[in-house]
CSV table of C-alpha atoms and ligand atoms in Angstrom, one decimal:
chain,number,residue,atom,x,y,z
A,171,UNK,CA,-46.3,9.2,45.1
A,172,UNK,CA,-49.5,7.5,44.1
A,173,UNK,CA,-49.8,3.6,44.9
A,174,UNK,CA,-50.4,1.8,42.0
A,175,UNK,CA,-54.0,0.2,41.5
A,176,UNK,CA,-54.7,-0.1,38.1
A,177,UNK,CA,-54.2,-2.2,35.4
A,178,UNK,CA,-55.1,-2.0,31.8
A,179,UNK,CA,-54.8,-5.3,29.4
A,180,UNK,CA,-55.2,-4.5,25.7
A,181,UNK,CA,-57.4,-7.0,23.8
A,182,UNK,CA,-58.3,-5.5,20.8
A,183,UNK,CA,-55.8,-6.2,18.0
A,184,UNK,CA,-56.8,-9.0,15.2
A,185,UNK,CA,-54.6,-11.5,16.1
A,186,UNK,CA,-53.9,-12.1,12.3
A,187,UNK,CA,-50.5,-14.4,13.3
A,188,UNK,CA,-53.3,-17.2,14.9
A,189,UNK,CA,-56.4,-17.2,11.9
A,190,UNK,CA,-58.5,-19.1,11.4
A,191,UNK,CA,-57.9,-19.8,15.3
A,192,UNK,CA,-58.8,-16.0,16.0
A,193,UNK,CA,-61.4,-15.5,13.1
A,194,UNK,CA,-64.3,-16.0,16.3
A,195,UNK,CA,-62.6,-16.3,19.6
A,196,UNK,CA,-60.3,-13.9,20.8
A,197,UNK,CA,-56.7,-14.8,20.6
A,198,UNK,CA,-56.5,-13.8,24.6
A,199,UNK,CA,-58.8,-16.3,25.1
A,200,UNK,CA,-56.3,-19.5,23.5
A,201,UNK,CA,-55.7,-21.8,25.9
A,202,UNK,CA,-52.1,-22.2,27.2
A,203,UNK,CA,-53.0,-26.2,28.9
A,204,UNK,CA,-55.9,-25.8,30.7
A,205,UNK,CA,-56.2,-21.7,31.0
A,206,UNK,CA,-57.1,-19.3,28.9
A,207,UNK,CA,-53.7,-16.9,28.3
A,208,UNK,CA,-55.2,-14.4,29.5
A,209,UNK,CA,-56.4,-15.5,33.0
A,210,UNK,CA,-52.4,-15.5,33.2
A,211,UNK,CA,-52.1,-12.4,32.6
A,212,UNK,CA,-54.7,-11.4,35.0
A,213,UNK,CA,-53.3,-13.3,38.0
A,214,UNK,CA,-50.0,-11.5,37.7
A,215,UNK,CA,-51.9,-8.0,38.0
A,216,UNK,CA,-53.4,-9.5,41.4
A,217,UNK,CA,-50.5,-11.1,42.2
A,218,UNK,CA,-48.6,-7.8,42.1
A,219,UNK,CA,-51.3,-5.8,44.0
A,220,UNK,CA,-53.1,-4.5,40.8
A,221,UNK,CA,-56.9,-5.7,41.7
A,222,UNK,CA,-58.9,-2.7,39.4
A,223,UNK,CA,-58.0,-4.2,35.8
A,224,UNK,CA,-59.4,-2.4,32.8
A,225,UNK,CA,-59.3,-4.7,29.7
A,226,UNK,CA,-59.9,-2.9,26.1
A,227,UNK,CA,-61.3,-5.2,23.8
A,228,UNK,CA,-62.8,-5.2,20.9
A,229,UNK,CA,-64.7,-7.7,18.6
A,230,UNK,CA,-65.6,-10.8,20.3
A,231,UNK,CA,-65.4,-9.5,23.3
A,232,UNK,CA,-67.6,-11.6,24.8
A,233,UNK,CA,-65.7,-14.8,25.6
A,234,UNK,CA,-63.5,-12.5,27.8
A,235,UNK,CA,-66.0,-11.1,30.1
A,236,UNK,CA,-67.3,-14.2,30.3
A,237,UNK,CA,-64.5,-15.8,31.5
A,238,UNK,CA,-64.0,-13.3,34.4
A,239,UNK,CA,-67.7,-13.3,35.1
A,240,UNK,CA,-69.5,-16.4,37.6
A,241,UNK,CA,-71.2,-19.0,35.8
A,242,UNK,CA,-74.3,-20.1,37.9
A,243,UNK,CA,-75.1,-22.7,35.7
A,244,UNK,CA,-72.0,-24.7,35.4
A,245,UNK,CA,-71.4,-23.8,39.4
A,246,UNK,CA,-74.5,-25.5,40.0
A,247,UNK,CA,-73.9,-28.6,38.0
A,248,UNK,CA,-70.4,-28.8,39.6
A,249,UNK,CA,-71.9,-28.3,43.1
A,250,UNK,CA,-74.7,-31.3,42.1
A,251,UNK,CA,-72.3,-33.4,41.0
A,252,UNK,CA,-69.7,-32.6,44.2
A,253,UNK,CA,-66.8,-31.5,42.0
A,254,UNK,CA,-65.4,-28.9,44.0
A,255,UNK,CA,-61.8,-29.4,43.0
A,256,UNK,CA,-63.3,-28.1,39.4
A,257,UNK,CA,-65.9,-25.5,40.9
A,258,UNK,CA,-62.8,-23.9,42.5
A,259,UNK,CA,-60.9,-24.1,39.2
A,260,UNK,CA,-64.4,-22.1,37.6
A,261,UNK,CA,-64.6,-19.8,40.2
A,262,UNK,CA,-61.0,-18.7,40.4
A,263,UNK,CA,-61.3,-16.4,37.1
A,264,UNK,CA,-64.3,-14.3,38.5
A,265,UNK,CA,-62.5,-13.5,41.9
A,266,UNK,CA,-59.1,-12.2,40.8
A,267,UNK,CA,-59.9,-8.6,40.4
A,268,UNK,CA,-62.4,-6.0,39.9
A,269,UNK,CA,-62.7,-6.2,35.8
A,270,UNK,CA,-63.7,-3.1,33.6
A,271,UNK,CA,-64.2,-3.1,30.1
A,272,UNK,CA,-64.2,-0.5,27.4
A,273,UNK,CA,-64.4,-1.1,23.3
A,274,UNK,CA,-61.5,0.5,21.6
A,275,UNK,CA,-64.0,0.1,18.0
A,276,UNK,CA,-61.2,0.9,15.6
A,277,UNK,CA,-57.8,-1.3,16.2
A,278,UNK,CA,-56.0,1.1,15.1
A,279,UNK,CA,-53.2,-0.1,17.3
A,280,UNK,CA,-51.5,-0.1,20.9
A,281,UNK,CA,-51.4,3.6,21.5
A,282,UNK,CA,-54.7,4.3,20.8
A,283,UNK,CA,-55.9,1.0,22.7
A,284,UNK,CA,-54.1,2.3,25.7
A,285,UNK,CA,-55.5,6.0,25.3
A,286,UNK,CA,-59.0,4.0,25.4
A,287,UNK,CA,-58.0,4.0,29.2
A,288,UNK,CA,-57.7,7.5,29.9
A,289,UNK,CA,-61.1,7.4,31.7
A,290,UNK,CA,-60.8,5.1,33.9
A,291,UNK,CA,-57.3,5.8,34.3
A,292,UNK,CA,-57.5,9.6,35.5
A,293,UNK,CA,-54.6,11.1,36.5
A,294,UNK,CA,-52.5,8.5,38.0
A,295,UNK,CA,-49.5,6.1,37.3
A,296,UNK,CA,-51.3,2.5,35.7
A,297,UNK,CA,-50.1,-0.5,34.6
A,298,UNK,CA,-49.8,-2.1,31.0
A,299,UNK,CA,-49.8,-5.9,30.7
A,300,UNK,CA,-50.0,-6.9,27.3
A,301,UNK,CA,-51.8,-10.5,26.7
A,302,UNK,CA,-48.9,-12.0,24.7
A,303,UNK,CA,-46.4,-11.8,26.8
A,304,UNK,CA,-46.4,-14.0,29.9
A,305,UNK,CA,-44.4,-13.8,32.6
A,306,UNK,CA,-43.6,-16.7,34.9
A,307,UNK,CA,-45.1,-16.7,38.3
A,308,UNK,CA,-41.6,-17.6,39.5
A,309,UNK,CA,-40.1,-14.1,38.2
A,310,UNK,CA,-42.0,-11.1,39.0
A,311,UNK,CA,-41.6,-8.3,37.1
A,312,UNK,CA,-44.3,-6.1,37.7
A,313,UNK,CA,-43.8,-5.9,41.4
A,314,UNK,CA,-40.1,-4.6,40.8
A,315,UNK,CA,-41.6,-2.0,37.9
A,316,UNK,CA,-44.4,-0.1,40.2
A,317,UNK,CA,-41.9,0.0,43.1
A,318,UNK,CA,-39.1,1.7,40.8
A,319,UNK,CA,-41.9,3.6,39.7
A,320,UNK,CA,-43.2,4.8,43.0
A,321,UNK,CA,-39.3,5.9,44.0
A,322,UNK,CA,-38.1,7.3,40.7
A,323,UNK,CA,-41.8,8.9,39.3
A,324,UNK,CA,-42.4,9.0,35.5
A,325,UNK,CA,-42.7,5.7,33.5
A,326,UNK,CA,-41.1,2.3,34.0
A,327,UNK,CA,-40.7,-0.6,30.7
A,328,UNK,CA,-39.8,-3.9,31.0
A,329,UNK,CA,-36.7,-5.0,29.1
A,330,UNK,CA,-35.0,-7.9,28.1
A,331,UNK,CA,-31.7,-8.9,26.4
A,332,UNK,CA,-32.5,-10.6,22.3
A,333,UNK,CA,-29.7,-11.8,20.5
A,334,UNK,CA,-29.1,-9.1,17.5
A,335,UNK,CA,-30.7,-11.2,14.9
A,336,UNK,CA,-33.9,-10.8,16.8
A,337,UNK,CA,-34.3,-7.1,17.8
A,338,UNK,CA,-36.2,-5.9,14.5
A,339,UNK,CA,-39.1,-8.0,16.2
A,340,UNK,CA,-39.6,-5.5,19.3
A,341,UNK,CA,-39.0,-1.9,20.5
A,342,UNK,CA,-35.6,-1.5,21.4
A,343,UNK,CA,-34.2,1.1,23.8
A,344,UNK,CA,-31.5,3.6,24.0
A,345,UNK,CA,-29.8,3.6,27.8
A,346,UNK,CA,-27.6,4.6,30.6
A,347,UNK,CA,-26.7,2.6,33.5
A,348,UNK,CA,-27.8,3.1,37.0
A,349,UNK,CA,-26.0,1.8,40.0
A,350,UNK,CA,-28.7,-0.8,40.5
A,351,UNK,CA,-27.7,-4.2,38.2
A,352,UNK,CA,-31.6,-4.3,36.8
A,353,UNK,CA,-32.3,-0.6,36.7
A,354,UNK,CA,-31.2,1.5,33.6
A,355,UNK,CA,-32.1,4.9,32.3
A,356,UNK,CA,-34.1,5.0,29.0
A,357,UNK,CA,-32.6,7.9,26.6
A,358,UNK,CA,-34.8,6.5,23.6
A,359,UNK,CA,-37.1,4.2,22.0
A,360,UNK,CA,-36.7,2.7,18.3
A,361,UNK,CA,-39.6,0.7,16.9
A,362,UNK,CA,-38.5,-2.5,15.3
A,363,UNK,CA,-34.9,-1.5,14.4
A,364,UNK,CA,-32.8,-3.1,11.6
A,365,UNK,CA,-29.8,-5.2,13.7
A,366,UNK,CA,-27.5,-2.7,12.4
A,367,UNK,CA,-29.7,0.6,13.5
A,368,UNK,CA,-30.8,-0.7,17.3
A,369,UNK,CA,-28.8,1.4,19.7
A,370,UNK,CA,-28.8,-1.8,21.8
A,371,UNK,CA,-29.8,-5.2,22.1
A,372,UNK,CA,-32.8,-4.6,24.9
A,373,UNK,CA,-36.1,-5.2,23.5
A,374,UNK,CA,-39.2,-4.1,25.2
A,375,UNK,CA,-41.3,-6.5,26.4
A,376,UNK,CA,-45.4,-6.1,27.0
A,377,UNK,CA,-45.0,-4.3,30.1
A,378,UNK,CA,-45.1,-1.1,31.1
A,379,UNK,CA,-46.0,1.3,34.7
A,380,UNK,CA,-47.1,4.5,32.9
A,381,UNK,CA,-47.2,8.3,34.3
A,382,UNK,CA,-50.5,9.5,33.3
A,383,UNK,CA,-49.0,12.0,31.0
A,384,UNK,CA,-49.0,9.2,27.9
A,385,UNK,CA,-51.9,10.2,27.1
A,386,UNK,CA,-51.5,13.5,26.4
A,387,UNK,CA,-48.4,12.7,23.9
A,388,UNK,CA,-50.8,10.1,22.3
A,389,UNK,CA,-53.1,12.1,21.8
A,390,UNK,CA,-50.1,14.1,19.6
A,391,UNK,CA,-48.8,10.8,17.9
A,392,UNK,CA,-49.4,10.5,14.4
A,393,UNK,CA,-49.8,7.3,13.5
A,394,UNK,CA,-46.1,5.6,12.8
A,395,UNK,CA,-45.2,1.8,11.6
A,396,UNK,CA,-48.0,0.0,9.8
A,397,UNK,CA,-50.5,3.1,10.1
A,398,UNK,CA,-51.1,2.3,14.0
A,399,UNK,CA,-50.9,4.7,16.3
A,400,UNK,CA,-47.7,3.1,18.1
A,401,UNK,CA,-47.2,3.0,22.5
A,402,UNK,CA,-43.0,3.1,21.2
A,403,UNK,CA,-43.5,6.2,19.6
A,404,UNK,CA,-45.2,8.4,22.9
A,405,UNK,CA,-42.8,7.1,25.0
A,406,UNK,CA,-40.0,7.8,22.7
A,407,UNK,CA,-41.6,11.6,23.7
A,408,UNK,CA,-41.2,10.9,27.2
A,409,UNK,CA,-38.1,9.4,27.0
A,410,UNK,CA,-36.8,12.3,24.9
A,411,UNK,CA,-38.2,15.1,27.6
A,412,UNK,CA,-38.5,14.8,31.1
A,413,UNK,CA,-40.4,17.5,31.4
A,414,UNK,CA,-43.6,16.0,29.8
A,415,UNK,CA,-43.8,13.1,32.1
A,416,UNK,CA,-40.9,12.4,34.5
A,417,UNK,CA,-37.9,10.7,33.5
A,418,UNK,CA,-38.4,6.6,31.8
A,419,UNK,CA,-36.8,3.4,33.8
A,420,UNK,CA,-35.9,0.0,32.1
A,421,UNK,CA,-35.9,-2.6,34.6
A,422,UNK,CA,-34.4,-5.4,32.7
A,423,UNK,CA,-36.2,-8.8,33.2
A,424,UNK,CA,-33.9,-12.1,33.2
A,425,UNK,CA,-36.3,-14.1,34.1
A,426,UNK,CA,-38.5,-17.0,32.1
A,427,UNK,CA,-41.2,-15.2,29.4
A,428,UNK,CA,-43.3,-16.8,26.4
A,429,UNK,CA,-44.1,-15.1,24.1
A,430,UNK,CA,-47.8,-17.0,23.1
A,431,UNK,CA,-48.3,-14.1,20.4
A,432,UNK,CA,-46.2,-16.2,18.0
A,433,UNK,CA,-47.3,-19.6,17.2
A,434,UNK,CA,-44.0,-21.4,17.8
A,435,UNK,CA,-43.3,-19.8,20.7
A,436,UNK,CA,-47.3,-20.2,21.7
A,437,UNK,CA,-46.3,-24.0,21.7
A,438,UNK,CA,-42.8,-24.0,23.0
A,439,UNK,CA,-44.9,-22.2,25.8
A,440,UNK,CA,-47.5,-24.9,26.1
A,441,UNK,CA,-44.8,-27.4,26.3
A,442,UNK,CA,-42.6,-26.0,28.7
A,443,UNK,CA,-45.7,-25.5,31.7
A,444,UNK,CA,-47.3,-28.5,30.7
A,445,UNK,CA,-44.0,-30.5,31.7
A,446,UNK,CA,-43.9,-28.3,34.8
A,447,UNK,CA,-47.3,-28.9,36.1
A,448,UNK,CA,-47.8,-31.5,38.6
A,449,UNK,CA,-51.0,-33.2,37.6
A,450,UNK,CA,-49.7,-33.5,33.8
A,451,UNK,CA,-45.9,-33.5,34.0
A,452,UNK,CA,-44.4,-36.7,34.9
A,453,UNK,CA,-47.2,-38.8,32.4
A,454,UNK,CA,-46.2,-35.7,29.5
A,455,UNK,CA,-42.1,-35.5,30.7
A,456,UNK,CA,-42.4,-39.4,29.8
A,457,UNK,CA,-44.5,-39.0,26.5
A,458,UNK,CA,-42.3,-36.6,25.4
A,459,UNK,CA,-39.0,-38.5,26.1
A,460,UNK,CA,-40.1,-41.1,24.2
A,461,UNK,CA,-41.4,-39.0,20.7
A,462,UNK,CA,-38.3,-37.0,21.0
A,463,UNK,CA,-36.0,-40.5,20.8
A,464,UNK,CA,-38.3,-42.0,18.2
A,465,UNK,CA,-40.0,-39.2,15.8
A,466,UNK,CA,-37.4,-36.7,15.8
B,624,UTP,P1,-50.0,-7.2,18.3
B,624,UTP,O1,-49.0,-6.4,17.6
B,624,UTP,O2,-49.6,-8.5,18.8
B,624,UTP,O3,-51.3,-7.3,17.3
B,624,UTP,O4,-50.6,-6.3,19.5
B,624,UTP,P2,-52.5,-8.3,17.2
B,624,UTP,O5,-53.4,-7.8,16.2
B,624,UTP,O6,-53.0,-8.6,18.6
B,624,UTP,O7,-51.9,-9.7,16.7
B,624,UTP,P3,-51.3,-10.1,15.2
B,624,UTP,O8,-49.9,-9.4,15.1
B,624,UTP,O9,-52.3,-9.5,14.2
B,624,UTP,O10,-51.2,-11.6,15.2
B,624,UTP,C1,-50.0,-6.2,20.7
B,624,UTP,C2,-51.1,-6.1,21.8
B,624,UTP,O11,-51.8,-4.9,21.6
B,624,UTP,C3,-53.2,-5.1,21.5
B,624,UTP,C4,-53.3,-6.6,21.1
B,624,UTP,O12,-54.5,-7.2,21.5
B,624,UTP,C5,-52.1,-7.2,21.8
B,624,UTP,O13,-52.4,-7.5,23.2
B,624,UTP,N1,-53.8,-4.2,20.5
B,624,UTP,C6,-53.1,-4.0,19.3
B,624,UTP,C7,-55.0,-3.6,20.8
B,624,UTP,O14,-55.6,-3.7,21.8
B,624,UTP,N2,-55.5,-2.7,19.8
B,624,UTP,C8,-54.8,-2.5,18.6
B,624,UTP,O15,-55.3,-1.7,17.8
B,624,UTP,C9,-53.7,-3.2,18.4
């Protein structure tokens, strides 16, 4: 069994839910308090061994390899000015990984930004993180994905319980239970179900450990919902046949997520880590106590 390396991040949709916000600056690139989300997103891919992260972007691009890239100019005025505390902060983003980048041109949706990575990829198991979703440090996921990836071969999605009122939002998947609490078999993946259609109320979540043979079925997949060539709909193929790609794991995350993809939840997000940090929290925790007992 191959040991997972490689990450890829898709950056490349429009992030329509956040214009004018996204209109010049990537939607990746919003900050969630004082980082960008994606640097997040990043750090878990580290954090979980993954140090060779392939990012797909698209217009814009810029302010993300910036942000993974050194600064010498702003270094220098920080070392001038003996600010280490904030030359550490600047620095951090440029020595989590080895970063790649590759355009995906057309958006014309997840699938087709992850078969952007076949190149770098090769012919080995790789990661998916999308940029929405983040994960708190607290509750790794991904660690428990590659390793029930490594034991089990073929593809491994994260899952999550939604209440039924809220699966029409995600993927939702079709499963059997294994003997382990947080491990089920995936029989099939619906896009976006109607409540009443979803075979069950586990959403997919952005990530995924994927066998190498996605991209062959991508390459296959017509484009489905909204015209875009859909990640759901190949693994629904691999799901369906063993043969193409090994068998498909769930490992069902119950631990904290935020979805920052959504603007509510983008702020709900903000607000929850800014009360947990421990430079900002007790002055915010305090501020907040006070305009929930007076404005609301
Ligand atoms: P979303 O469905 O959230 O689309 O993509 P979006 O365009 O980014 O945002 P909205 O819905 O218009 O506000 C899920 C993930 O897939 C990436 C996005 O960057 C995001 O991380 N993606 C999507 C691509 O890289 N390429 C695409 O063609 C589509």
């Amino acid at each position: 069994m191959h040991k997972i390396q490689k990450a890829v991040i898709p950056a490349a949709g429009l992030g329509t839910r956040f214009l004018p916000a996204t209109k010049a600056t990537p939607k990746e690139m919003l900050p969630v308090v004082d980082k960008p989300a994606i640097q997040y997103v990043v750090e878990e891919a580290a954090a979980a061994g993954l140090n060779d992260v392939l990012m797909i972007t698209g217009r814009n691009k810029r302010a993300l390899e910036d942000h993974f890239d050194r600064n010498y100019e702003l270094e220098s005025a920080l070392t001038r000015k003996g600010d280490d505390e904030r030359l550490v902060r600047v620095q951090e983003s440029s020595e989590l990984a080895t970063m790649h980048y590759v355009r995906q041109g057309d958006p014309k949706g997840l699938g087709h930004a992850v078969l952007c990575a076949e190149p770098h990829v090769g012919d080995e198991p790789f990661a998916v993180l999308l940029g929405d979703d983040l994960i708190d440090p607290r509750d790794p996921l991904l660690a428990r994905m590659t390793e029930i990836q490594e034991r089990e071969g073929g593809s491994v999605v994260a899952l999550m319980e939604v209440a039924p009122e809220q699966i029409h939002l995600y993927g939702c998947a079709a499963v059997e239970v294994t003997p382990e609490a947080d491990v089920v078999r995936v029989t099939g993946l619906v896009e976006k179900p109607e409540a009443g259609d979803a075979p069950s109320n586990l959403a997919v979540i952005g990530r995924y450990v994927l066998d190498p043979a996605v991209f062959g079925v991508l390459r296959d997949t017509e484009p489905g919902r909204g015209g875009e060539i859909q990640l759901t709909d190949a693994l629904q193929q691999l799901a369906a046949d063993e043969k193409l790609g090994g068998p498909v794991h769930g490992v069902v995350f119950r631990g904290r997520r935020y979805d920052t993809g959504d603007r509510g939840d983008y702020l709900r997000a903000i607000v929850r880590l800014a009360c947990e940090r421990e430079d900002l929290g007790p002055d915010f925790r305090t501020w907040l106590r006070d305009f929930a007992a007076t404005e609301l």
